[in-house]
Amino acid sequence: MGIKFSLLTVVALVLAVFLGVKAAGLQYFFGVIFPYAAIFIFLVGFIYRILKWARSPVPFRIPTTAGQQKSLPWIKQNKIDNPSTTAGVVARMALEVLLFRSLFRNTKVELREGPKIAYQWEKWLWLAGLAFHWSFFIILVRHLRFFTEPVPFFVHMTDRLDGFLQVGLPGIYITDLLFLAAVTYLFIRRVVIPQVRYISLPADYFPLFLLMALGLTGVLMRYFTKVDVVKVKELALGLVTFQPKVPEGIGVLFYIHFFLICTLFAYFPFSKLMHLGGVFLSPTRNLPNDSRMKRHINPWNYPVKVHTYAEYEDHFRDKMIEAGLPVEKE
Amino acid sequence: MANVPKPNELVIDHRPPATGWMDTPVEFRPGTWCYAAKPKNLEAVGLPNPREWSPIDDDWKLPDNWKQIVLEGLRERLEKYRSLRIFMDICVRCGACSDKCHFFIGSGDPKNMPVLRAELLRSVYRRNFTTAGKILGKIAGGRELTMSVFKEWFYYFFQCTECRRCSLFCPYGIDTAEITIIGRELLNLLGCNIDWIAGPVANCYHNGNHLGIQPHAFKDMIEFFVDEIEAVTGVRVEPTFNRKGAEILFITPSGDVFADPGTYTLMGYLMLFHEIGLDYTWSTYASEGGNFGLFTSHEMMKRLNAKMYAEARRLGVKWILGGECGHMWRVINQYMDTMNGPADFLEVPKSPITGTVFDNAKSTKMTHIVEFTADLIKHGKLKLDPSRNDNHVVTYHDSCNPARGMGFFEEPRYVLKNVCNHFYEMPPNTIREQTFCCGSGSGLNTDEFMEMRMRGGLPRANAVRHVHEQHGVNMLSCICAIDRAVLTASMNYWVPGVEVSGVHELVGNALVMEGEMERTTDLRGEPLPGMEDSDDEDL
């Protein structure tokens, strides 16, 4: 159900632009109005979600400790996987965010007769995840060349590094291949691994199809059905300088591509894609394990009913005296 | 264990069922659920909705507005815990956690995959607290809170031991323990606890410990071990109780006072303290290190934990020393100071023997006995004869809470390697931060749950079996009282021939005491290596 529904939604989105541009002449809507709306929704939604998370306090210091604690001076602490300082936390978070440290630990369980259990090497998810996220990021940076004039040096540099293979004309970007391969892998594993398929929701398939369509239209435009890049840049620059205009004669493929990325942006704050922001706020990762050294304050800590020693002694006094245990009141 | 299938008859199938998880209602099969909390145990601590009921009843006797209570409770917790809010929102269902849970590995039940356990709550969250869920319902992964969903919560939140192994592998650190803890809080709003947790909570609250041991009996029991120690070593140790002015208050789980093999660990503590002449006292009021409040609600955890500081203040000790216990140390490391501190009436722990200041505990003022002993050994303050443990080929089980809630890895290994000659590690995927739960943690160590306990215990036992076969390991040591109780059952079931011990039992065996007689047996009364023919059978 999830797969079909998500696929059909993406197909419907593509058809909507196609008909909108080809039949109804809605270039201005798809080229200007919707992109502005999407960016607006993205920014407001993203900030709203972060603020909503941030409004809930962190009452307890609950890092998942993944290495040796700070202990006696002669015991070597694992300062990154079990940080006790801010610097350690920054290092841990950097590894987590940039290299997916936790996912790198992944293994796969194999159940054998007996029953016996074995653990197998399984880094594919990590690898595909890393390939996907980094490719996507680099592709976004590359696309800045449409939105800037003059194009900043780091965009040029990214472009050159990404295309260093110099295969074909125009040169193939490595990230284009990686992006499509990784997204395809992530989709295939979701369908093929029974457990993962079982837990998958429409909200898991939809972004994948959206990304696939996004990548395919991009590749089509660059390598196969050319669009007028100069005009595309004109439109893009118009948008960022708030002097929007829609040049005549940009192919429909561009509008499809552009609409899909805008949809992704607009969809972002309402979806699991918010893990981009959430990972930074995860209390099991972004806190030092120092709560025996430094008191962590819970802003809503409140007094609770306890059973006091006096009540305890009142209840047991005779027995305690008889057993020779010291008491407060004889 | 009458109803538990034999190990080779246990069916484990990792393939998910044909029906989707939202459309597969929970089935309460004997051996896989725990008895309901008795009304008297809820009343004892003032928890809501005390009544006689059973999870297999159709009618759980909930108030008419139960749904409102749960959703209001969830809303309140979303506002109080950033962890919960984030963990509800950012899971991408990548499945990295799916086969990391011991209960999933041993049962194959997809709802024991951490991701689905969380989705049980998440689906209700989405339906009631997110725009997409409110409008799109099932398409957005939302689900109405029905009685059937609520029963599912009970079943699966009491099939999670809060061991946090999944949180280690999650790319966002989503911690199912956090979700289970809060899920159980919601269940407790309607009086739906299990009795194996509610009973100890009530006991601990009124009598000072989970087992309900009263003060005079507590003293008697410890004195029984004083006699036992004298029989083995010829040395008479002299513990004190509720003594004001002692330098140190010692608190350990009551399980060690009550049941083998924890009792041997307790003997180890007594011997060690005597040998180094420690000025310490036991307390009958704070006679529980463990905290089944953690398995009930944050509030109950705080109510039970409060005794430690209160008693330390009353007795006027300088600092607190804590025994070998798993979840006790999660509470001490990650909650105690925040909940019941500041402990500004105590001093930073300092070993009176070595002068070492335990800076890593300078705010809680509480030190772990294994840290304390490791320091003693490092400074050469203990005379040890590890050959007395030569009958034991030892491995070490990292208890989940000290492992992933603290990072307590090297200290116990250092102690073990100094008190025994034969030590082997289990495979790396199953120790340290990747350690597996014993299968019965977080208050699930009850007999009616035995089938599930053995299933959950499989991954740990599987690793023990490996070193048992490879190196002849016959002793599984650990620093957790629940481990000592339940791993014994799990070993008997999965790997017969392997016994379970605390670290300080092995310390007690190796410890050469001033004025001791020639020992012929270990603390269990088993002959020492080379003493098999000795006639000393008067234990």
Tab-separated table of C-alpha atoms in Angstrom, chain B residues 152-459:
chain	number	residue	atom	x	y	z
B	152	GLU	CA	-0.270	-3.863	22.971
B	153	TRP	CA	1.616	-1.150	24.863
B	154	PHE	CA	1.379	-3.128	28.070
B	155	TYR	CA	2.592	-6.289	26.392
B	156	TYR	CA	5.547	-4.752	24.558
B	157	PHE	CA	6.644	-2.104	27.059
B	158	PHE	CA	6.970	-4.969	29.499
B	159	GLN	CA	8.945	-6.879	26.886
B	160	CYS	CA	11.698	-4.297	26.783
B	161	THR	CA	14.431	-4.342	29.370
B	162	GLU	CA	15.501	-0.744	28.791
B	163	CYS	CA	19.017	-1.999	28.014
B	164	ARG	CA	19.664	0.739	25.399
B	165	ARG	CA	21.535	-1.513	22.992
B	166	CYS	CA	19.401	-0.199	20.147
B	167	SER	CA	20.268	3.387	21.029
B	168	LEU	CA	23.920	2.619	20.412
B	169	PHE	CA	23.280	1.682	16.793
B	170	CYS	CA	20.682	4.335	16.001
B	171	PRO	CA	22.140	7.070	13.810
B	172	TYR	CA	20.142	9.622	15.847
B	173	GLY	CA	20.601	8.005	19.211
B	174	ILE	CA	16.920	7.208	19.576
B	175	ASP	CA	16.728	5.425	22.900
B	176	THR	CA	13.973	2.864	23.268
B	177	ALA	CA	14.581	2.802	27.012
B	178	GLU	CA	13.393	6.390	27.122
B	179	ILE	CA	10.288	5.459	25.150
B	180	THR	CA	9.628	2.406	27.290
B	181	ILE	CA	10.138	4.355	30.514
B	182	ILE	CA	7.614	6.945	29.412
B	183	GLY	CA	5.294	4.310	27.942
B	184	ARG	CA	5.277	2.577	31.319
B	185	GLU	CA	4.546	5.905	33.006
B	186	LEU	CA	1.468	6.204	30.815
B	187	LEU	CA	0.411	2.659	31.703
B	188	ASN	CA	0.906	3.467	35.367
B	189	LEU	CA	-1.462	6.418	35.087
B	190	LEU	CA	-4.172	3.779	34.804
B	191	GLY	CA	-2.742	1.320	37.311
B	192	CYS	CA	-1.393	-1.022	34.639
B	193	ASN	CA	1.930	-2.036	36.132
B	194	ILE	CA	3.200	-5.572	36.585
B	195	ASP	CA	3.344	-7.012	40.057
B	196	TRP	CA	6.993	-7.983	39.891
B	197	ILE	CA	7.740	-4.272	39.742
B	198	ALA	CA	4.907	-2.912	41.877
B	199	GLY	CA	5.673	-5.334	44.734
B	200	PRO	CA	9.339	-4.395	45.105
B	201	VAL	CA	8.443	-0.717	44.793
B	202	ALA	CA	5.950	-0.966	47.646
B	203	ASN	CA	8.422	-2.981	49.713
B	204	CYS	CA	11.262	-0.627	49.072
B	205	TYR	CA	9.196	2.390	49.935
B	206	HIS	CA	8.081	1.123	53.343
B	207	ASN	CA	10.677	-1.407	54.414
B	208	GLY	CA	13.771	0.020	52.791
B	209	ASN	CA	14.411	-2.665	50.189
B	210	HIS	CA	12.741	-4.514	47.332
B	211	LEU	CA	12.476	-7.774	49.157
B	212	GLY	CA	10.695	-6.240	52.123
B	213	ILE	CA	13.350	-7.369	54.587
B	214	GLN	CA	12.646	-5.667	57.908
B	215	PRO	CA	15.469	-4.006	59.855
B	216	HIS	CA	16.090	-6.759	62.391
B	217	ALA	CA	15.952	-9.430	59.704
B	218	PHE	CA	18.344	-7.466	57.515
B	219	LYS	CA	20.852	-7.407	60.337
B	220	ASP	CA	20.302	-11.122	60.996
B	221	MET	CA	20.896	-12.012	57.387
B	222	ILE	CA	24.133	-10.120	57.146
B	223	GLU	CA	25.273	-11.674	60.395
B	224	PHE	CA	24.572	-15.068	58.924
B	225	PHE	CA	27.190	-14.283	56.300
B	226	VAL	CA	29.568	-13.167	59.009
B	227	ASP	CA	29.381	-16.725	60.349
B	228	GLU	CA	29.831	-18.153	56.874
B	229	ILE	CA	32.935	-16.052	56.337
B	230	GLU	CA	34.346	-17.180	59.637
B	231	ALA	CA	33.784	-20.779	58.673
B	232	VAL	CA	35.711	-20.352	55.431
B	233	THR	CA	38.482	-18.036	56.618
B	234	GLY	CA	38.570	-18.193	60.380
B	235	VAL	CA	38.287	-14.420	60.441
B	236	ARG	CA	35.319	-12.754	62.089
B	237	VAL	CA	34.254	-9.570	60.323
B	238	GLU	CA	32.237	-7.020	62.227
B	239	PRO	CA	29.798	-4.973	60.165
B	240	THR	CA	27.841	-2.160	61.794
B	241	PHE	CA	24.330	-0.943	61.052
B	242	ASN	CA	22.757	2.526	61.045
B	243	ARG	CA	25.876	3.819	62.794
B	244	LYS	CA	26.169	7.578	63.020
B	245	GLY	CA	29.563	9.058	62.443
B	246	ALA	CA	30.855	6.329	60.162
B	247	GLU	CA	32.992	7.688	57.350
B	248	ILE	CA	31.206	5.828	54.587
B	249	LEU	CA	27.678	4.597	53.974
B	250	PHE	CA	27.599	1.395	51.956
B	251	ILE	CA	24.543	0.618	49.839
B	252	THR	CA	24.089	-2.443	47.659
B	253	PRO	CA	21.073	-4.190	46.121
B	254	SER	CA	19.123	-6.268	48.605
B	255	GLY	CA	19.170	-9.178	46.203
B	256	ASP	CA	22.732	-9.824	47.340
B	257	VAL	CA	21.560	-10.213	50.931
B	258	PHE	CA	18.899	-12.654	49.964
B	259	ALA	CA	19.771	-15.065	47.200
B	260	ASP	CA	22.678	-17.097	45.847
B	261	PRO	CA	24.926	-16.406	44.104
B	262	GLY	CA	24.681	-12.717	45.031
B	263	THR	CA	25.254	-13.628	48.662
B	264	TYR	CA	28.811	-14.724	47.866
B	265	THR	CA	29.448	-11.306	46.405
B	266	LEU	CA	28.127	-9.802	49.612
B	267	MET	CA	30.581	-11.947	51.560
B	268	GLY	CA	33.310	-10.561	49.335
B	269	TYR	CA	32.355	-6.999	50.289
B	270	LEU	CA	32.332	-7.810	53.994
B	271	MET	CA	35.743	-9.453	53.802
B	272	LEU	CA	37.264	-6.626	51.806
B	273	PHE	CA	35.976	-3.919	54.141
B	274	HIS	CA	37.225	-5.824	57.155
B	275	GLU	CA	40.620	-6.419	55.645
B	276	ILE	CA	41.268	-2.777	54.840
B	277	GLY	CA	39.695	-1.606	58.098
B	278	LEU	CA	37.110	0.573	56.413
B	279	ASP	CA	35.066	2.823	58.687
B	280	TYR	CA	31.682	2.157	57.128
B	281	THR	CA	28.133	1.345	58.027
B	282	TRP	CA	25.186	-0.474	56.499
B	283	SER	CA	21.767	1.098	56.654
B	284	THR	CA	18.544	-0.805	57.132
B	285	TYR	CA	16.535	2.215	55.961
B	286	ALA	CA	18.544	2.717	52.761
B	287	SER	CA	19.036	-1.008	52.361
B	288	GLU	CA	18.387	-1.077	48.649
B	289	GLY	CA	20.739	-0.049	45.914
B	290	GLY	CA	18.425	-1.047	43.112
B	291	ASN	CA	15.489	1.093	42.123
B	292	PHE	CA	12.389	-0.497	40.646
B	293	GLY	CA	10.971	3.005	40.610
B	294	LEU	CA	12.995	3.464	37.423
B	295	PHE	CA	10.789	0.773	35.896
B	296	THR	CA	7.623	2.540	37.045
B	297	SER	CA	8.030	6.272	36.505
B	298	HIS	CA	10.541	9.052	36.901
B	299	GLU	CA	8.647	10.206	39.948
B	300	MET	CA	8.764	6.818	41.606
B	301	MET	CA	12.461	6.541	40.842
B	302	LYS	CA	13.005	9.807	42.648
B	303	ARG	CA	10.839	8.790	45.617
B	304	LEU	CA	12.814	5.618	46.190
B	305	ASN	CA	16.215	7.086	45.448
B	306	ALA	CA	15.681	9.922	47.942
B	307	LYS	CA	16.594	7.556	50.784
B	308	MET	CA	20.244	7.369	49.849
B	309	TYR	CA	21.030	11.033	50.404
B	310	ALA	CA	18.568	11.327	53.281
B	311	GLU	CA	20.254	8.504	55.125
B	312	ALA	CA	23.755	9.755	54.357
B	313	ARG	CA	22.751	13.102	55.822
B	314	ARG	CA	21.156	11.580	58.910
B	315	LEU	CA	24.124	9.368	59.665
B	316	GLY	CA	26.580	12.155	58.982
B	317	VAL	CA	28.838	10.086	56.726
B	318	LYS	CA	31.365	11.702	54.410
B	319	TRP	CA	30.451	9.866	51.246
B	320	ILE	CA	28.598	6.873	49.839
B	321	LEU	CA	29.997	3.668	48.416
B	322	GLY	CA	27.732	1.679	46.122
B	323	GLY	CA	27.773	-2.055	45.496
B	324	GLU	CA	27.596	-4.064	42.294
B	325	CYS	CA	24.288	-3.370	40.632
B	326	GLY	CA	23.258	-2.489	37.119
B	327	HIS	CA	20.264	-0.189	36.967
B	328	MET	CA	21.182	1.199	40.391
B	329	TRP	CA	24.201	2.753	38.741
B	330	ARG	CA	22.261	4.129	35.847
B	331	VAL	CA	20.122	5.935	38.418
B	332	ILE	CA	23.138	7.131	40.382
B	333	ASN	CA	25.088	8.248	37.332
B	334	GLN	CA	22.328	9.846	35.305
B	335	TYR	CA	19.506	10.774	37.695
B	336	MET	CA	20.325	10.873	41.402
B	337	ASP	CA	22.114	14.196	41.740
B	338	THR	CA	19.624	15.908	39.428
B	339	MET	CA	16.635	14.484	41.257
B	340	ASN	CA	17.684	14.508	44.875
B	341	GLY	CA	20.863	16.585	45.018
B	342	PRO	CA	22.778	18.664	45.610
B	343	ALA	CA	24.710	16.486	48.010
B	344	ASP	CA	26.530	19.478	49.412
B	345	PHE	CA	26.506	17.982	52.909
B	346	LEU	CA	28.869	15.224	51.759
B	347	GLU	CA	32.534	15.348	50.817
B	348	VAL	CA	34.171	14.336	47.572
B	349	PRO	CA	34.851	10.611	47.944
B	350	LYS	CA	38.389	9.884	49.005
B	351	SER	CA	39.753	6.449	49.625
B	352	PRO	CA	40.930	6.374	53.243
B	353	ILE	CA	43.376	3.640	52.284
B	354	THR	CA	45.091	5.037	49.213
B	355	GLY	CA	44.196	8.708	49.495
B	356	THR	CA	42.823	8.664	45.961
B	357	VAL	CA	40.195	11.328	45.414
B	358	PHE	CA	37.395	10.158	43.139
B	359	ASP	CA	37.038	13.316	41.121
B	360	ASN	CA	34.687	11.690	38.676
B	361	ALA	CA	32.147	11.550	41.520
B	362	LYS	CA	32.782	14.951	42.950
B	363	SER	CA	29.173	16.053	42.668
B	364	THR	CA	27.178	12.900	43.459
B	365	LYS	CA	29.662	11.929	46.175
B	366	MET	CA	29.072	8.295	45.400
B	367	THR	CA	31.699	5.850	44.216
B	368	HIS	CA	31.310	2.417	42.674
B	369	ILE	CA	32.835	-0.388	44.680
B	370	VAL	CA	34.656	-1.686	41.627
B	371	GLU	CA	36.305	1.708	41.114
B	372	PHE	CA	37.208	1.636	44.778
B	373	THR	CA	38.666	-1.866	44.649
B	374	ALA	CA	40.513	-1.266	41.381
B	375	ASP	CA	42.206	1.666	43.070
B	376	LEU	CA	43.144	-0.486	46.070
B	377	ILE	CA	44.667	-3.127	43.821
B	378	LYS	CA	46.516	-0.564	41.720
B	379	HIS	CA	48.115	0.796	44.869
B	380	GLY	CA	49.051	-2.663	46.046
B	381	LYS	CA	46.916	-2.443	49.144
B	382	LEU	CA	45.440	-5.913	48.814
B	383	LYS	CA	47.225	-9.208	49.185
B	384	LEU	CA	45.726	-11.433	46.544
B	385	ASP	CA	46.130	-15.072	45.688
B	386	PRO	CA	44.452	-15.475	42.317
B	387	SER	CA	45.269	-19.192	42.230
B	388	ARG	CA	42.415	-19.723	44.650
B	389	ASN	CA	40.154	-18.988	41.705
B	390	ASP	CA	41.962	-21.432	39.450
B	391	ASN	CA	38.944	-23.710	39.271
B	392	HIS	CA	37.125	-20.889	37.588
B	393	VAL	CA	37.646	-20.068	33.959
B	394	VAL	CA	36.129	-16.649	33.925
B	395	THR	CA	34.476	-14.365	31.430
B	396	TYR	CA	32.829	-11.029	32.083
B	397	HIS	CA	29.312	-9.931	31.212
B	398	ASP	CA	29.015	-6.159	30.899
B	399	SER	CA	25.707	-5.303	32.502
B	400	CYS	CA	23.723	-3.012	30.214
B	401	ASN	CA	23.278	-0.080	32.534
B	402	PRO	CA	26.870	0.352	33.720
B	403	ALA	CA	27.908	-0.237	30.107
B	404	ARG	CA	25.690	2.107	28.136
B	405	GLY	CA	24.567	4.388	30.949
B	406	MET	CA	27.999	4.947	32.415
B	407	GLY	CA	30.855	3.470	30.388
B	408	PHE	CA	32.114	1.119	33.061
B	409	PHE	CA	34.387	-1.244	31.163
B	410	GLU	CA	37.991	-1.284	32.313
B	411	GLU	CA	37.547	-1.175	36.083
B	412	PRO	CA	35.903	-4.601	36.468
B	413	ARG	CA	38.282	-6.162	33.958
B	414	TYR	CA	41.254	-4.818	35.860
B	415	VAL	CA	39.946	-6.266	39.107
B	416	LEU	CA	39.120	-9.612	37.519
B	417	LYS	CA	42.526	-9.977	35.902
B	418	ASN	CA	44.100	-9.413	39.299
B	419	VAL	CA	42.009	-11.928	41.189
B	420	CYS	CA	41.881	-14.790	38.733
B	421	ASN	CA	44.357	-16.390	36.377
B	422	HIS	CA	42.020	-17.602	33.675
B	423	PHE	CA	40.068	-14.853	32.006
B	424	TYR	CA	38.654	-14.865	28.475
B	425	GLU	CA	36.559	-12.262	26.696
B	426	MET	CA	33.419	-13.090	24.792
B	427	PRO	CA	33.274	-11.991	21.105
B	428	PRO	CA	33.546	-8.219	20.606
B	429	ASN	CA	30.010	-7.832	19.223
B	430	THR	CA	28.628	-8.958	22.550
B	431	ILE	CA	30.663	-7.109	25.163
B	432	ARG	CA	31.420	-3.612	26.363
B	433	GLU	CA	29.119	-1.034	24.779
B	434	GLN	CA	27.688	-3.718	22.509
B	435	THR	CA	26.859	-5.981	25.408
B	436	PHE	CA	23.629	-7.956	25.449
B	437	CYS	CA	21.058	-7.809	28.182
B	438	CYS	CA	20.709	-10.817	30.480
B	439	GLY	CA	17.156	-11.016	29.115
B	440	SER	CA	15.357	-10.234	32.363
B	441	GLY	CA	16.306	-6.682	33.292
B	442	SER	CA	14.058	-3.738	34.115
B	443	GLY	CA	11.832	-5.703	36.473
B	444	LEU	CA	11.024	-8.595	34.153
B	445	ASN	CA	12.855	-11.257	36.184
B	446	THR	CA	9.681	-13.044	37.163
B	447	ASP	CA	8.879	-16.743	36.743
B	448	GLU	CA	5.682	-16.379	34.714
B	449	PHE	CA	7.739	-14.582	32.067
B	450	MET	CA	10.254	-17.423	31.799
B	451	GLU	CA	9.848	-18.326	28.143
B	452	MET	CA	10.422	-14.756	27.060
B	453	ARG	CA	13.325	-14.433	29.498
B	454	MET	CA	15.048	-17.430	27.981
B	455	ARG	CA	14.426	-16.097	24.484
B	456	GLY	CA	15.791	-12.711	25.466
B	457	GLY	CA	18.714	-14.390	27.193
B	458	LEU	CA	19.741	-16.254	24.051
B	459	PRO	CA	22.193	-13.718	22.564
